[in-house]
Amino acid sequence: MLYELSQLLDINLFGYISVRAGFSFFIAFVLTLLIMPKYLAWAISKKANQPISKYVPAHEGKRHTPTMGGAVFLVSTLIAALLTVNLGNLYIWGGLITLIGFGLVGFKDDIGKILAADNLEGLTPKGKMGLQILAAILATGVLLYAGFPTDFYIPFLKTPLFDLGYFAIPFWILVFLATTNAVNLTDGLDGLATVPSIIALFSLGAIIYVTGHAIFSQYLLVPNIKGVGEVMILATALAGGLLGFLWYNCYPAEIFMGDTGSLAIGGFLAYLAILGKSEVLLILIGLVFVIETVSVILQVGSFKLRKKRIFRMAPIHHHFELKNWAENKIIVRFWLISFIANLLALISFKFR
């Protein structure tokens, strides 16, 4: 609406991506703060609580904590986006499809768990993966339709290594699947996934803004892709929604985001990384998510090969819980790791 208003009334202020990004952030933030209490009251009355695995340590007190809070910040994000973005931009539609598609997969999984009152119910692993692949294909289809370049870049080099061509399709789908499941694994403690997601959104939002800016991209020696900078507005909207959600999700959490939130966040982070030609750099930007995922892979692999565990429990945040670290200490230290990793990722743009 703001973009159309700027065109209709010739208001230059609303034509700037940075201005509309600021508006989208605050609109999503305020909407989440306002809607969440109403959702909390409804969720408590309907007993839409988060089923807790019996294997998870010291979480008995969280069995009555409502879940699916991700639906609230997603709705707030979508409203903020519709009010601020240029809906004529195809990359915006790719972002909206990503958020809605992966959010719906998570919603279906959450509903199954809530109705069965069992964390092991919901979608089957194959069913969940199949729907995630479908959502990834839809987002990838938008990129291909928009004529998005398939060059493959790595940090510290100003030119692409090679052109992926048709191999970009399976590669992008893999990025989507890896990121969504990594964020999903991290969402195990109060606010643990929320803050690293906000930090990553700002980092990737800055990267795609530069990528879409003719002058900045030339100065920083990054590829210039016309139109992708608009998606920064969607990134700041989601960051604003997540910050509003953090008000209720910080320790001790009043609500959890559920798979509805974590899968949508992961899918959108992957989408931003692809738009910014930062798929490899995403490993550093999402370092906390990578650490959590690698801990699970190592644990499972070690147990299958050696019948021994590396960690007391995986994902690794449960390992530290079993070592009697206070929950809020684990959370804040992981936040610090995320902040430092993102600073390093952004600094790397000067070394090309």
mmCIF file of C-alpha atoms in Angstrom:
data_model
loop_
_atom_site.group_PDB
_atom_site.id
_atom_site.type_symbol
_atom_site.label_atom_id
_atom_site.label_comp_id
_atom_site.label_asym_id
_atom_site.label_seq_id
_atom_site.Cartn_x
_atom_site.Cartn_y
_atom_site.Cartn_z
ATOM 1 C CA MET A 1 0.000 0.000 0.000
ATOM 2 C CA LEU A 2 2.810 2.442 0.882
ATOM 3 C CA TYR A 3 4.560 1.696 -2.407
ATOM 4 C CA GLU A 4 1.394 2.215 -4.441
ATOM 5 C CA LEU A 5 0.728 5.401 -2.451
ATOM 6 C CA SER A 6 4.186 6.702 -3.318
ATOM 7 C CA GLN A 7 3.493 6.098 -7.010
ATOM 8 C CA LEU A 8 0.008 7.579 -6.922
ATOM 9 C CA LEU A 9 0.807 10.721 -4.923
ATOM 10 C CA ASP A 10 4.448 11.033 -6.016
ATOM 11 C CA ILE A 11 5.702 10.749 -2.423
ATOM 12 C CA ASN A 12 9.390 9.923 -2.803
ATOM 13 C CA LEU A 13 9.800 8.960 0.856
ATOM 14 C CA PHE A 14 7.737 5.791 0.494
ATOM 15 C CA GLY A 15 9.592 4.842 -2.657
ATOM 16 C CA TYR A 16 12.735 4.038 -0.671
ATOM 17 C CA ILE A 17 13.183 0.395 0.304
ATOM 18 C CA SER A 18 14.918 1.377 3.555
ATOM 19 C CA VAL A 19 11.951 3.529 4.677
ATOM 20 C CA ARG A 20 9.374 0.878 3.892
ATOM 21 C CA ALA A 21 11.582 -1.738 5.593
ATOM 22 C CA GLY A 22 11.467 0.347 8.775
ATOM 23 C CA PHE A 23 7.687 0.624 8.562
ATOM 24 C CA SER A 24 7.296 -3.132 7.965
ATOM 25 C CA PHE A 25 9.445 -3.916 11.019
ATOM 26 C CA PHE A 26 7.413 -1.770 13.405
ATOM 27 C CA ILE A 27 4.031 -2.782 11.968
ATOM 28 C CA ALA A 28 4.820 -6.503 12.395
ATOM 29 C CA PHE A 29 6.307 -5.869 15.859
ATOM 30 C CA VAL A 30 3.260 -3.974 17.146
ATOM 31 C CA LEU A 31 0.762 -6.384 15.548
ATOM 32 C CA THR A 32 2.451 -9.365 17.200
ATOM 33 C CA LEU A 33 2.415 -7.644 20.591
ATOM 34 C CA LEU A 34 -1.293 -6.865 20.189
ATOM 35 C CA ILE A 35 -2.465 -10.192 18.765
ATOM 36 C CA MET A 36 -0.430 -12.548 20.955
ATOM 37 C CA PRO A 37 -2.374 -12.033 24.239
ATOM 38 C CA LYS A 38 -5.618 -12.877 22.424
ATOM 39 C CA TYR A 39 -4.033 -15.962 20.879
ATOM 40 C CA LEU A 40 -2.608 -16.993 24.263
ATOM 41 C CA ALA A 41 -6.047 -16.781 25.887
ATOM 42 C CA TRP A 42 -7.546 -18.875 23.084
ATOM 43 C CA ALA A 43 -4.719 -21.451 23.126
ATOM 44 C CA ILE A 44 -4.959 -21.880 26.907
ATOM 45 C CA SER A 45 -8.740 -22.331 26.741
ATOM 46 C CA LYS A 46 -8.374 -24.934 23.968
ATOM 47 C CA LYS A 47 -5.361 -26.590 25.663
ATOM 48 C CA ALA A 48 -3.270 -26.127 22.537
ATOM 49 C CA ASN A 49 -0.165 -27.046 24.510
ATOM 50 C CA GLN A 50 3.273 -28.139 23.370
ATOM 51 C CA PRO A 51 3.691 -31.917 23.809
ATOM 52 C CA ILE A 52 7.091 -32.522 25.431
ATOM 53 C CA SER A 53 9.143 -35.621 24.663
ATOM 54 C CA LYS A 54 9.682 -37.840 27.702
ATOM 55 C CA TYR A 55 13.372 -37.984 26.781
ATOM 56 C CA VAL A 56 13.896 -34.222 27.088
ATOM 57 C CA PRO A 57 15.464 -33.289 30.451
ATOM 58 C CA ALA A 58 13.809 -31.108 33.098
ATOM 59 C CA HIS A 59 10.982 -29.824 30.940
ATOM 60 C CA GLU A 60 8.016 -31.117 32.916
ATOM 61 C CA GLY A 61 6.956 -27.561 33.768
ATOM 62 C CA LYS A 62 6.593 -26.748 30.056
ATOM 63 C CA ARG A 63 3.904 -29.303 29.302
ATOM 64 C CA HIS A 64 1.180 -26.698 29.701
ATOM 65 C CA THR A 65 2.885 -24.032 27.575
ATOM 66 C CA PRO A 66 0.818 -23.124 24.472
ATOM 67 C CA THR A 67 2.401 -23.653 21.072
ATOM 68 C CA MET A 68 1.934 -22.545 17.440
ATOM 69 C CA GLY A 69 2.843 -18.953 18.317
ATOM 70 C CA GLY A 70 4.563 -18.935 14.944
ATOM 71 C CA ALA A 71 1.145 -18.493 13.355
ATOM 72 C CA VAL A 72 0.816 -15.107 15.082
ATOM 73 C CA PHE A 73 4.103 -13.605 13.945
ATOM 74 C CA LEU A 74 3.595 -15.048 10.459
ATOM 75 C CA VAL A 75 0.188 -13.365 10.148
ATOM 76 C CA SER A 76 1.696 -10.116 11.461
ATOM 77 C CA THR A 77 4.548 -10.423 8.951
ATOM 78 C CA LEU A 78 2.175 -10.988 6.043
ATOM 79 C CA ILE A 79 -0.034 -8.018 7.004
ATOM 80 C CA ALA A 80 3.019 -5.762 7.390
ATOM 81 C CA ALA A 81 4.361 -6.954 4.040
ATOM 82 C CA LEU A 82 1.093 -6.364 2.200
ATOM 83 C CA LEU A 83 1.061 -2.804 3.539
ATOM 84 C CA THR A 84 4.634 -1.978 2.550
ATOM 85 C CA VAL A 85 6.014 -4.049 -0.344
ATOM 86 C CA ASN A 86 5.751 -3.677 -4.098
ATOM 87 C CA LEU A 87 3.456 -6.574 -4.990
ATOM 88 C CA GLY A 88 4.518 -6.285 -8.612
ATOM 89 C CA ASN A 89 7.921 -7.716 -7.672
ATOM 90 C CA LEU A 90 8.183 -11.452 -8.432
ATOM 91 C CA TYR A 91 10.821 -12.014 -5.762
ATOM 92 C CA ILE A 92 8.349 -10.753 -3.145
ATOM 93 C CA TRP A 93 5.876 -13.412 -4.259
ATOM 94 C CA GLY A 94 8.604 -16.039 -3.952
ATOM 95 C CA GLY A 95 9.187 -14.916 -0.369
ATOM 96 C CA LEU A 96 5.464 -14.966 0.449
ATOM 97 C CA ILE A 97 5.084 -18.444 -1.044
ATOM 98 C CA THR A 98 8.079 -19.609 1.018
ATOM 99 C CA LEU A 99 6.695 -18.243 4.305
ATOM 100 C CA ILE A 100 3.173 -19.527 3.716
ATOM 101 C CA GLY A 101 4.220 -22.881 2.233
ATOM 102 C CA PHE A 102 6.652 -23.907 4.954
ATOM 103 C CA GLY A 103 4.405 -22.362 7.607
ATOM 104 C CA LEU A 104 1.502 -24.563 6.493
ATOM 105 C CA VAL A 105 3.696 -27.683 6.631
ATOM 106 C CA GLY A 106 4.632 -26.808 10.209
ATOM 107 C CA PHE A 107 1.016 -25.989 11.079
ATOM 108 C CA LYS A 108 -0.151 -29.407 9.899
ATOM 109 C CA ASP A 109 2.581 -31.071 11.965
ATOM 110 C CA ASP A 110 1.743 -29.012 15.071
ATOM 111 C CA ILE A 111 -1.978 -29.739 14.848
ATOM 112 C CA GLY A 112 -1.315 -33.486 14.698
ATOM 113 C CA LYS A 113 0.906 -33.339 17.792
ATOM 114 C CA ILE A 114 -1.583 -31.229 19.752
ATOM 115 C CA LEU A 115 -4.577 -33.419 18.936
ATOM 116 C CA ALA A 116 -2.657 -36.575 19.858
ATOM 117 C CA ALA A 117 -0.983 -34.891 22.878
ATOM 118 C CA ASP A 118 2.203 -36.623 21.760
ATOM 119 C CA ASN A 119 5.394 -35.037 20.414
ATOM 120 C CA LEU A 120 5.995 -38.111 18.234
ATOM 121 C CA GLU A 121 2.692 -37.783 16.399
ATOM 122 C CA GLY A 122 1.883 -35.255 13.682
ATOM 123 C CA LEU A 123 3.309 -35.726 10.220
ATOM 124 C CA THR A 124 5.409 -38.787 9.527
ATOM 125 C CA PRO A 125 9.076 -38.021 8.704
ATOM 126 C CA LYS A 126 8.473 -38.967 5.062
ATOM 127 C CA GLY A 127 5.266 -36.945 4.874
ATOM 128 C CA LYS A 128 6.902 -33.914 6.446
ATOM 129 C CA MET A 129 9.901 -34.123 4.124
ATOM 130 C CA GLY A 130 7.638 -34.568 1.095
ATOM 131 C CA LEU A 131 5.641 -31.433 1.899
ATOM 132 C CA GLN A 132 8.836 -29.476 2.550
ATOM 133 C CA ILE A 133 10.160 -30.543 -0.853
ATOM 134 C CA LEU A 134 6.886 -29.397 -2.442
ATOM 135 C CA ALA A 135 7.171 -25.972 -0.755
ATOM 136 C CA ALA A 136 10.810 -25.725 -1.879
ATOM 137 C CA ILE A 137 9.858 -26.608 -5.468
ATOM 138 C CA LEU A 138 7.204 -23.857 -5.504
ATOM 139 C CA ALA A 139 9.692 -21.247 -4.271
ATOM 140 C CA THR A 140 12.344 -22.490 -6.708
ATOM 141 C CA GLY A 141 9.806 -22.313 -9.524
ATOM 142 C CA VAL A 142 9.232 -18.616 -8.834
ATOM 143 C CA LEU A 143 12.990 -17.971 -8.987
ATOM 144 C CA LEU A 144 13.279 -19.751 -12.323
ATOM 145 C CA TYR A 145 10.224 -17.923 -13.705
ATOM 146 C CA ALA A 146 11.763 -14.606 -12.642
ATOM 147 C CA GLY A 147 14.929 -15.474 -14.554
ATOM 148 C CA PHE A 148 17.082 -15.566 -11.434
ATOM 149 C CA PRO A 149 20.758 -16.240 -12.296
ATOM 150 C CA THR A 150 22.141 -19.673 -11.463
ATOM 151 C CA ASP A 151 25.779 -18.664 -10.874
ATOM 152 C CA PHE A 152 27.431 -20.188 -7.802
ATOM 153 C CA TYR A 153 29.436 -17.885 -5.518
ATOM 154 C CA ILE A 154 31.613 -18.542 -2.485
ATOM 155 C CA PRO A 155 32.914 -16.043 0.113
ATOM 156 C CA PHE A 156 36.082 -14.027 -0.620
ATOM 157 C CA LEU A 157 35.732 -14.347 -4.405
ATOM 158 C CA LYS A 158 34.170 -11.553 -6.468
ATOM 159 C CA THR A 159 33.420 -13.777 -9.461
ATOM 160 C CA PRO A 160 31.298 -16.937 -9.560
ATOM 161 C CA LEU A 161 32.993 -20.326 -9.504
ATOM 162 C CA PHE A 162 30.687 -21.686 -12.189
ATOM 163 C CA ASP A 163 27.127 -21.670 -13.495
ATOM 164 C CA LEU A 164 24.969 -24.337 -11.855
ATOM 165 C CA GLY A 165 22.528 -24.370 -14.762
ATOM 166 C CA TYR A 166 19.769 -26.919 -14.191
ATOM 167 C CA PHE A 167 21.668 -28.270 -11.174
ATOM 168 C CA ALA A 168 20.551 -25.094 -9.385
ATOM 169 C CA ILE A 169 17.133 -26.688 -8.871
ATOM 170 C CA PRO A 170 18.241 -29.636 -6.675
ATOM 171 C CA PHE A 171 20.869 -27.415 -5.015
ATOM 172 C CA TRP A 172 18.334 -24.755 -4.001
ATOM 173 C CA ILE A 173 15.909 -27.421 -2.787
ATOM 174 C CA LEU A 174 18.708 -28.900 -0.657
ATOM 175 C CA VAL A 175 19.411 -25.447 0.829
ATOM 176 C CA PHE A 176 15.726 -25.094 1.720
ATOM 177 C CA LEU A 177 15.523 -28.526 3.354
ATOM 178 C CA ALA A 178 18.779 -28.192 5.280
ATOM 179 C CA THR A 179 17.937 -24.758 6.668
ATOM 180 C CA THR A 180 14.336 -25.494 7.655
ATOM 181 C CA ASN A 181 15.283 -28.626 9.539
ATOM 182 C CA ALA A 182 18.282 -26.923 11.181
ATOM 183 C CA VAL A 183 16.101 -24.136 12.609
ATOM 184 C CA ASN A 184 13.520 -26.728 13.640
ATOM 185 C CA LEU A 185 16.140 -28.688 15.606
ATOM 186 C CA THR A 186 17.358 -25.523 17.339
ATOM 187 C CA ASP A 187 13.905 -24.571 18.589
ATOM 188 C CA GLY A 188 14.193 -26.496 21.847
ATOM 189 C CA LEU A 189 14.757 -23.862 24.559
ATOM 190 C CA ASP A 190 13.036 -20.567 25.351
ATOM 191 C CA GLY A 191 14.091 -18.028 22.736
ATOM 192 C CA LEU A 192 16.999 -20.175 21.540
ATOM 193 C CA ALA A 193 15.958 -20.105 17.874
ATOM 194 C CA THR A 194 14.262 -16.698 17.983
ATOM 195 C CA VAL A 195 17.224 -14.354 18.496
ATOM 196 C CA PRO A 196 19.653 -16.108 16.084
ATOM 197 C CA SER A 197 16.844 -15.961 13.507
ATOM 198 C CA ILE A 198 16.399 -12.207 14.032
ATOM 199 C CA ILE A 199 20.157 -11.642 13.713
ATOM 200 C CA ALA A 200 20.329 -13.793 10.561
ATOM 201 C CA LEU A 201 17.367 -11.938 9.037
ATOM 202 C CA PHE A 202 19.115 -8.591 9.485
ATOM 203 C CA SER A 203 22.375 -9.952 8.039
ATOM 204 C CA LEU A 204 20.745 -11.560 5.011
ATOM 205 C CA GLY A 205 18.415 -8.580 4.598
ATOM 206 C CA ALA A 206 21.449 -6.296 4.379
ATOM 207 C CA ILE A 207 23.111 -8.630 1.880
ATOM 208 C CA ILE A 208 20.141 -8.738 -0.502
ATOM 209 C CA TYR A 209 19.689 -4.967 -0.186
ATOM 210 C CA VAL A 210 23.287 -4.521 -1.350
ATOM 211 C CA THR A 211 22.785 -7.178 -4.050
ATOM 212 C CA GLY A 212 19.807 -5.283 -5.431
ATOM 213 C CA HIS A 213 21.529 -1.875 -5.264
ATOM 214 C CA ALA A 214 23.529 -0.936 -8.374
ATOM 215 C CA ILE A 215 26.040 1.330 -6.588
ATOM 216 C CA PHE A 216 26.549 -0.618 -3.340
ATOM 217 C CA SER A 217 26.924 -3.940 -5.149
ATOM 218 C CA GLN A 218 29.584 -2.467 -7.417
ATOM 219 C CA TYR A 219 31.478 -0.993 -4.460
ATOM 220 C CA LEU A 220 31.425 -4.274 -2.483
ATOM 221 C CA LEU A 221 32.072 -6.392 -5.587
ATOM 222 C CA VAL A 222 28.955 -8.529 -5.203
ATOM 223 C CA PRO A 223 26.607 -9.548 -8.022
ATOM 224 C CA ASN A 224 23.919 -6.997 -8.843
ATOM 225 C CA ILE A 225 20.517 -8.638 -9.300
ATOM 226 C CA LYS A 226 17.763 -6.180 -10.102
ATOM 227 C CA GLY A 227 14.675 -6.399 -7.907
ATOM 228 C CA VAL A 228 15.908 -8.613 -5.066
ATOM 229 C CA GLY A 229 16.464 -5.660 -2.705
ATOM 230 C CA GLU A 230 12.693 -5.326 -2.273
ATOM 231 C CA VAL A 231 12.666 -8.600 -0.312
ATOM 232 C CA MET A 232 14.587 -6.869 2.489
ATOM 233 C CA ILE A 233 11.217 -5.354 3.461
ATOM 234 C CA LEU A 234 9.823 -8.845 3.947
ATOM 235 C CA ALA A 235 12.915 -9.792 5.991
ATOM 236 C CA THR A 236 12.528 -6.808 8.335
ATOM 237 C CA ALA A 237 8.817 -7.554 8.698
ATOM 238 C CA LEU A 238 9.597 -11.093 9.853
ATOM 239 C CA ALA A 239 12.330 -9.749 12.170
ATOM 240 C CA GLY A 240 9.809 -7.348 13.685
ATOM 241 C CA GLY A 241 7.275 -10.118 14.154
ATOM 242 C CA LEU A 242 9.907 -12.280 15.812
ATOM 243 C CA LEU A 243 10.967 -9.474 18.149
ATOM 244 C CA GLY A 244 7.348 -9.084 19.227
ATOM 245 C CA PHE A 245 7.166 -12.843 19.694
ATOM 246 C CA LEU A 246 10.328 -12.765 21.823
ATOM 247 C CA TRP A 247 8.449 -10.607 24.351
ATOM 248 C CA TYR A 248 6.415 -13.733 25.165
ATOM 249 C CA ASN A 249 8.966 -16.387 24.200
ATOM 250 C CA CYS A 250 11.945 -15.245 26.287
ATOM 251 C CA TYR A 251 12.813 -17.282 29.376
ATOM 252 C CA PRO A 252 10.552 -18.452 30.953
ATOM 253 C CA ALA A 253 8.482 -18.776 27.785
ATOM 254 C CA GLU A 254 4.753 -18.131 27.800
ATOM 255 C CA ILE A 255 4.438 -19.634 24.329
ATOM 256 C CA PHE A 256 6.435 -21.649 21.787
ATOM 257 C CA MET A 257 6.600 -20.984 18.052
ATOM 258 C CA GLY A 258 6.120 -24.637 17.106
ATOM 259 C CA ASP A 259 6.981 -26.077 13.711
ATOM 260 C CA THR A 260 4.634 -23.475 12.208
ATOM 261 C CA GLY A 261 7.202 -20.833 13.050
ATOM 262 C CA SER A 262 10.490 -22.708 12.842
ATOM 263 C CA LEU A 263 9.883 -24.216 9.390
ATOM 264 C CA ALA A 264 8.699 -20.879 7.989
ATOM 265 C CA ILE A 265 11.751 -19.089 9.394
ATOM 266 C CA GLY A 266 14.144 -21.734 8.069
ATOM 267 C CA GLY A 267 12.577 -21.701 4.627
ATOM 268 C CA PHE A 268 12.706 -17.924 4.419
ATOM 269 C CA LEU A 269 16.343 -17.753 5.591
ATOM 270 C CA ALA A 270 17.204 -20.211 2.824
ATOM 271 C CA TYR A 271 15.304 -18.069 0.306
ATOM 272 C CA LEU A 272 17.199 -14.952 1.389
ATOM 273 C CA ALA A 273 20.541 -16.769 1.163
ATOM 274 C CA ILE A 274 19.748 -17.897 -2.380
ATOM 275 C CA LEU A 275 18.693 -14.381 -3.420
ATOM 276 C CA GLY A 276 21.911 -12.934 -1.983
ATOM 277 C CA LYS A 277 24.094 -15.628 -3.567
ATOM 278 C CA SER A 278 25.148 -16.465 0.000
ATOM 279 C CA GLU A 279 24.277 -20.140 0.235
ATOM 280 C CA VAL A 280 27.785 -21.014 1.471
ATOM 281 C CA LEU A 281 27.970 -17.957 3.736
ATOM 282 C CA LEU A 282 24.699 -19.136 5.320
ATOM 283 C CA ILE A 283 26.797 -21.721 7.182
ATOM 284 C CA LEU A 284 28.400 -18.861 9.138
ATOM 285 C CA ILE A 285 25.279 -16.692 9.347
ATOM 286 C CA GLY A 286 23.302 -19.626 10.739
ATOM 287 C CA LEU A 287 26.209 -21.089 12.734
ATOM 288 C CA VAL A 288 24.065 -21.920 15.778
ATOM 289 C CA PHE A 289 21.656 -23.855 13.556
ATOM 290 C CA VAL A 290 24.596 -25.649 11.930
ATOM 291 C CA ILE A 291 26.098 -26.608 15.301
ATOM 292 C CA GLU A 292 22.771 -28.039 16.458
ATOM 293 C CA THR A 293 22.324 -30.038 13.256
ATOM 294 C CA VAL A 294 25.889 -31.355 13.175
ATOM 295 C CA SER A 295 25.553 -32.482 16.808
ATOM 296 C CA VAL A 296 22.565 -34.638 15.831
ATOM 297 C CA ILE A 297 24.347 -36.063 12.788
ATOM 298 C CA LEU A 298 27.443 -36.923 14.839
ATOM 299 C CA GLN A 299 25.380 -38.436 17.630
ATOM 300 C CA VAL A 300 23.332 -40.648 15.325
ATOM 301 C CA GLY A 301 26.363 -41.639 13.225
ATOM 302 C CA SER A 302 28.474 -42.481 16.268
ATOM 303 C CA PHE A 303 25.752 -44.586 17.843
ATOM 304 C CA LYS A 304 25.109 -46.526 14.647
ATOM 305 C CA LEU A 305 28.793 -47.161 13.931
ATOM 306 C CA ARG A 306 30.280 -47.501 17.434
ATOM 307 C CA LYS A 307 27.235 -47.988 19.672
ATOM 308 C CA LYS A 308 28.554 -45.017 21.657
ATOM 309 C CA ARG A 309 27.246 -41.490 22.132
ATOM 310 C CA ILE A 310 29.421 -38.412 21.707
ATOM 311 C CA PHE A 311 27.081 -36.129 23.627
ATOM 312 C CA ARG A 312 24.884 -36.870 26.603
ATOM 313 C CA MET A 313 21.951 -35.922 24.385
ATOM 314 C CA ALA A 314 21.422 -34.264 21.010
ATOM 315 C CA PRO A 315 20.721 -31.593 19.821
ATOM 316 C CA ILE A 316 23.649 -30.172 21.734
ATOM 317 C CA HIS A 317 21.643 -27.722 23.865
ATOM 318 C CA HIS A 318 20.232 -30.763 25.715
ATOM 319 C CA HIS A 319 23.805 -31.960 26.309
ATOM 320 C CA PHE A 320 24.535 -28.758 28.212
ATOM 321 C CA GLU A 321 21.277 -29.093 30.133
ATOM 322 C CA LEU A 322 22.368 -32.537 31.313
ATOM 323 C CA LYS A 323 25.669 -30.989 32.380
ATOM 324 C CA ASN A 324 23.575 -28.812 34.713
ATOM 325 C CA TRP A 325 24.026 -25.565 32.831
ATOM 326 C CA ALA A 326 21.185 -23.148 33.600
ATOM 327 C CA GLU A 327 18.777 -22.896 30.683
ATOM 328 C CA ASN A 328 19.092 -19.117 30.342
ATOM 329 C CA LYS A 329 22.906 -19.416 30.355
ATOM 330 C CA ILE A 330 22.786 -21.859 27.420
ATOM 331 C CA ILE A 331 20.405 -19.575 25.541
ATOM 332 C CA VAL A 332 22.398 -16.366 25.982
ATOM 333 C CA ARG A 333 25.703 -18.040 25.100
ATOM 334 C CA PHE A 334 24.203 -19.400 21.894
ATOM 335 C CA TRP A 335 22.904 -15.897 21.121
ATOM 336 C CA LEU A 336 26.425 -14.528 21.562
ATOM 337 C CA ILE A 337 27.837 -17.143 19.193
ATOM 338 C CA SER A 338 25.224 -16.176 16.614
ATOM 339 C CA PHE A 339 25.972 -12.455 16.941
ATOM 340 C CA ILE A 340 29.734 -12.922 16.546
ATOM 341 C CA ALA A 341 29.321 -15.324 13.605
ATOM 342 C CA ASN A 342 27.084 -12.837 11.773
ATOM 343 C CA LEU A 343 29.552 -10.010 12.338
ATOM 344 C CA LEU A 344 32.275 -12.160 10.772
ATOM 345 C CA ALA A 345 29.993 -13.008 7.868
ATOM 346 C CA LEU A 346 29.311 -9.346 7.131
ATOM 347 C CA ILE A 347 32.988 -8.417 7.522
ATOM 348 C CA SER A 348 33.869 -11.050 4.915
ATOM 349 C CA PHE A 349 32.254 -8.849 2.241
ATOM 350 C CA LYS A 350 35.216 -6.476 2.449
ATOM 351 C CA PHE A 351 37.625 -9.284 1.536
ATOM 352 C CA ARG A 352 36.809 -9.888 -2.096
#
